[in-house]
XYZ file of C-alpha atoms in Angstrom:
250
model
C -0.009 0.002 -0.008
C 2.806 2.431 0.922
C 4.565 1.709 -2.415
C 1.290 2.316 -4.322
C 0.699 5.571 -2.485
C 4.209 6.708 -3.220
C 3.792 5.980 -6.946
C 0.423 7.641 -6.835
C 1.831 10.911 -5.489
C 4.940 10.893 -7.673
C 2.992 10.167 -10.861
C 3.465 12.817 -13.580
C 0.530 11.722 -15.724
C -2.967 12.919 -14.809
C -4.809 9.850 -16.294
C -2.417 7.549 -14.438
C -2.868 9.489 -11.212
C -6.715 9.395 -11.507
C -6.680 5.623 -12.360
C -4.430 4.791 -9.386
C -6.489 7.007 -7.117
C -9.641 5.104 -8.035
C -7.997 1.699 -7.479
C -6.684 2.714 -4.020
C -9.990 4.243 -3.062
C -12.086 1.286 -4.023
C -9.766 -1.233 -2.504
C -9.635 0.873 0.688
C -13.432 0.820 0.908
C -13.899 -2.861 0.138
C -11.205 -4.231 2.483
C -12.010 -1.616 5.150
C -15.546 -2.865 5.229
C -14.421 -6.516 5.319
C -12.032 -5.834 8.153
C -14.718 -4.033 10.060
C -16.998 -7.002 9.806
C -14.238 -9.395 10.759
C -13.204 -7.220 13.771
C -16.814 -7.064 15.035
C -17.772 -10.536 13.889
C -18.940 -11.583 17.356
C -21.438 -8.699 17.504
C -22.768 -9.469 14.030
C -23.045 -13.204 14.874
C -25.002 -12.448 18.038
C -27.348 -9.959 16.418
C -28.087 -12.265 13.448
C -28.899 -15.171 15.818
C -31.223 -12.835 17.787
C -32.970 -11.681 14.617
C -33.553 -15.352 13.772
C -35.373 -15.759 17.075
C -37.688 -12.850 16.195
C -38.243 -13.853 12.632
C -41.980 -14.260 11.857
C -42.447 -17.797 10.670
C -46.201 -18.268 10.714
C -48.220 -15.026 10.384
C -51.934 -15.318 10.932
C -53.287 -12.315 9.064
C -52.986 -11.375 5.386
C -51.755 -7.838 6.052
C -48.645 -9.086 7.883
C -47.985 -11.712 5.226
C -48.259 -9.076 2.506
C -45.746 -6.857 4.316
C -43.392 -9.699 4.700
C -43.543 -10.712 1.046
C -43.250 -7.153 -0.217
C -40.203 -6.447 2.025
C -38.395 -9.645 0.992
C -39.251 -9.070 -2.628
C -37.833 -5.576 -2.676
C -34.767 -6.699 -0.754
C -34.189 -9.481 -3.220
C -34.497 -7.261 -6.248
C -32.202 -4.585 -4.757
C -29.552 -7.191 -3.895
C -29.650 -8.767 -7.312
C -29.320 -5.384 -9.099
C -26.508 -4.305 -6.796
C -24.619 -7.555 -7.308
C -25.222 -7.418 -11.096
C -23.765 -3.949 -11.550
C -20.752 -4.612 -9.299
C -19.919 -7.881 -11.024
C -20.509 -6.336 -14.438
C -18.205 -3.470 -13.604
C -15.359 -5.688 -12.501
C -15.675 -7.956 -15.546
C -15.737 -4.949 -17.901
C -12.387 -3.945 -16.343
C -11.045 -7.515 -16.566
C -12.153 -8.141 -20.191
C -11.208 -4.690 -21.633
C -7.472 -5.543 -22.233
C -8.522 -8.862 -23.801
C -11.050 -7.188 -26.110
C -8.527 -4.569 -27.190
C -5.936 -7.343 -27.767
C -8.326 -9.401 -29.877
C -9.446 -6.339 -31.806
C -5.926 -5.506 -32.854
C -5.262 -9.089 -33.810
C -8.334 -9.195 -36.041
C -7.204 -5.940 -37.641
C -3.812 -7.567 -38.369
C -1.995 -5.064 -36.183
C 0.762 -5.984 -33.631
C -0.657 -6.130 -30.177
C 0.277 -7.121 -26.664
C -2.099 -7.988 -23.801
C -2.374 -4.909 -21.620
C -3.045 -4.531 -17.975
C -6.356 -4.211 -16.030
C -5.335 -1.661 -13.486
C -2.875 1.227 -13.967
C -0.690 0.321 -11.035
C 3.017 0.179 -10.551
C 5.003 -2.787 -9.228
C 8.540 -2.910 -7.633
C 9.744 -4.843 -10.659
C 9.548 -4.665 -14.478
C 6.039 -5.860 -15.341
C 6.653 -5.725 -19.054
C 8.700 -8.896 -18.957
C 6.944 -11.974 -20.214
C 6.617 -13.999 -17.012
C 5.892 -10.996 -14.859
C 3.346 -9.753 -17.394
C 1.119 -12.859 -17.094
C 1.565 -12.931 -13.321
C 0.565 -9.326 -12.951
C -2.530 -9.787 -15.252
C -3.631 -12.870 -13.198
C -3.066 -11.007 -9.968
C -5.074 -7.942 -11.152
C -7.978 -10.227 -12.204
C -7.933 -11.998 -8.807
C -7.541 -8.655 -6.965
C -10.493 -7.081 -8.656
C -12.754 -10.017 -7.941
C -11.657 -10.081 -4.260
C -12.313 -6.375 -3.935
C -15.788 -6.734 -5.330
C -16.564 -9.737 -3.189
C -15.490 -7.791 -0.113
C -17.659 -4.834 -1.082
C -20.698 -7.028 -1.804
C -20.337 -9.094 1.379
C -20.362 -6.043 3.687
C -23.060 -4.054 1.843
C -25.385 -6.967 1.419
C -25.062 -7.816 5.130
C -25.925 -4.243 5.995
C -28.850 -4.080 3.577
C -30.308 -7.381 4.802
C -30.078 -6.561 8.511
C -31.395 -3.069 8.066
C -34.374 -4.319 5.961
C -35.199 -7.080 8.414
C -35.209 -4.754 11.368
C -37.402 -2.343 9.474
C -39.839 -5.140 8.593
C -40.031 -6.419 12.149
C -40.751 -2.847 13.382
C -43.517 -2.561 10.817
C -45.072 -5.906 11.880
C -44.750 -4.782 15.523
C -46.686 -1.680 14.645
C -49.532 -3.754 13.255
C -49.501 -5.894 16.433
C -49.827 -2.822 18.574
C -52.785 -1.543 16.516
C -54.369 -4.935 16.830
C -54.001 -4.862 20.598
C -55.815 -1.514 20.715
C -58.780 -2.923 18.821
C -58.911 -6.262 20.581
C -61.084 -6.724 23.740
C -59.324 -8.952 26.158
C -59.039 -9.336 29.941
C -56.662 -7.031 31.746
C -54.152 -9.798 32.441
C -54.042 -11.004 28.917
C -53.815 -7.547 27.476
C -51.053 -6.647 29.966
C -49.058 -9.665 28.990
C -49.300 -8.868 25.277
C -48.310 -5.188 25.905
C -45.231 -6.329 27.912
C -44.251 -8.763 25.176
C -44.577 -6.042 22.452
C -42.495 -3.548 24.588
C -39.744 -6.170 25.005
C -39.648 -6.926 21.280
C -39.537 -3.158 20.480
C -36.675 -2.566 22.910
C -34.742 -5.422 21.388
C -35.258 -4.100 17.860
C -34.182 -0.619 18.854
C -31.038 -2.108 20.408
C -30.319 -4.036 17.277
C -30.664 -0.880 15.170
C -28.379 1.068 17.452
C -25.803 -1.721 17.480
C -26.009 -1.979 13.673
C -25.440 1.737 13.346
C -22.576 1.564 15.745
C -20.952 -1.464 14.032
C -21.151 0.141 10.553
C -20.124 3.637 11.674
C -16.628 3.139 10.401
C -17.916 1.632 7.156
C -20.221 4.595 6.652
C -17.354 7.027 7.287
C -15.258 5.199 4.696
C -18.148 5.420 2.173
C -18.607 9.166 2.792
C -14.916 9.896 2.414
C -14.139 7.787 -0.642
C -17.301 7.221 -2.584
C -17.436 10.652 -4.240
C -13.738 10.395 -5.133
C -14.198 6.942 -6.578
C -17.199 8.112 -8.695
C -15.269 11.058 -10.179
C -12.307 8.721 -10.898
C -14.603 6.233 -12.614
C -16.070 8.919 -14.795
C -12.653 10.261 -15.742
C -11.247 6.834 -16.427
C -14.292 5.814 -18.531
C -13.862 9.010 -20.536
C -10.230 8.120 -21.186
C -11.220 4.585 -22.373
C -13.924 5.835 -24.627
C -11.517 8.437 -26.063
C -8.934 5.716 -26.703
C -11.571 3.483 -28.421
C -12.762 6.451 -30.545
C -9.164 7.226 -31.570
C -8.596 3.646 -32.517
C -11.846 3.658 -34.616
C -10.882 6.843 -36.415
C -7.355 5.624 -37.167
C -8.703 2.392 -38.877
C -10.767 4.466 -41.355
C -8.082 6.906 -42.340
C-alpha cells in the first residue's frame, strides 16, 4: 500500500494519477468494510442469531404476510441489481485488455495483452513471465475487492431491511392490541411482550449503526472520489476507443 501511495503521489501523468486513485479508493473501501465485519464478527453473529429468534415464521393475518412478502421481494430485487452492476463493472475492467488485444489481432496489427489496473510494481512488469503474473493478480484482486464490497453491503442491507420489517409488523400488532377486547391480564401480557420486542429491535438498530459507523465513514470519504475517478477513467477509455476507430478508417 505504501509503495502504491508513493507511486500515486509521484506520478506525472494525470490519467495515471486518476486511475491509481480510483483503485486505491475502491480497495480501501472494500477491504476496510471486510476488516470491520471481521473485527466485530462476534457482535454481528450475536445480532443475526437474535434476529432469527424474532423472525416471523407463521403469520396469521393477510396484512402481515403481505408486508413480509413485499419487504423480502424488494430486498431480493435490490440485492440482485446491486450484485449485477458490481460484477458487471469488474468484468468490464477484466475483459477490456482482452477485447483490445483481440481487436488488434483481427485488424492484423501487432498487439500485446495490456493490464487491467494502472498500477506500478517494484519490478519490471513488461517482462513475459511478470506480465502474465501481474495480469492474473489484477484479475484476482479485482474479484476479491468486489466480493469484499458485496459481502459487507449486502449484510448491512439485509439486517437493516429485516429490522425495518419487524418494526412494521410490531406496529400492526400494537394496533391490533388496541382494537382487541381482552381481559386485563391477557392484554397486559401482550403489551409487555410487544414492549420487549420493541426494545430489542431498537437495540439491534443502534448496534447496527455503531458497527457500521466506520464503514459509513469510509463510504462518505471515498465514494465521491471513486465516482469522479470512474467517470474520468471511462472517458479516457472511450476516447482511446474512438481514436482507434478513427485511425482504422483513415
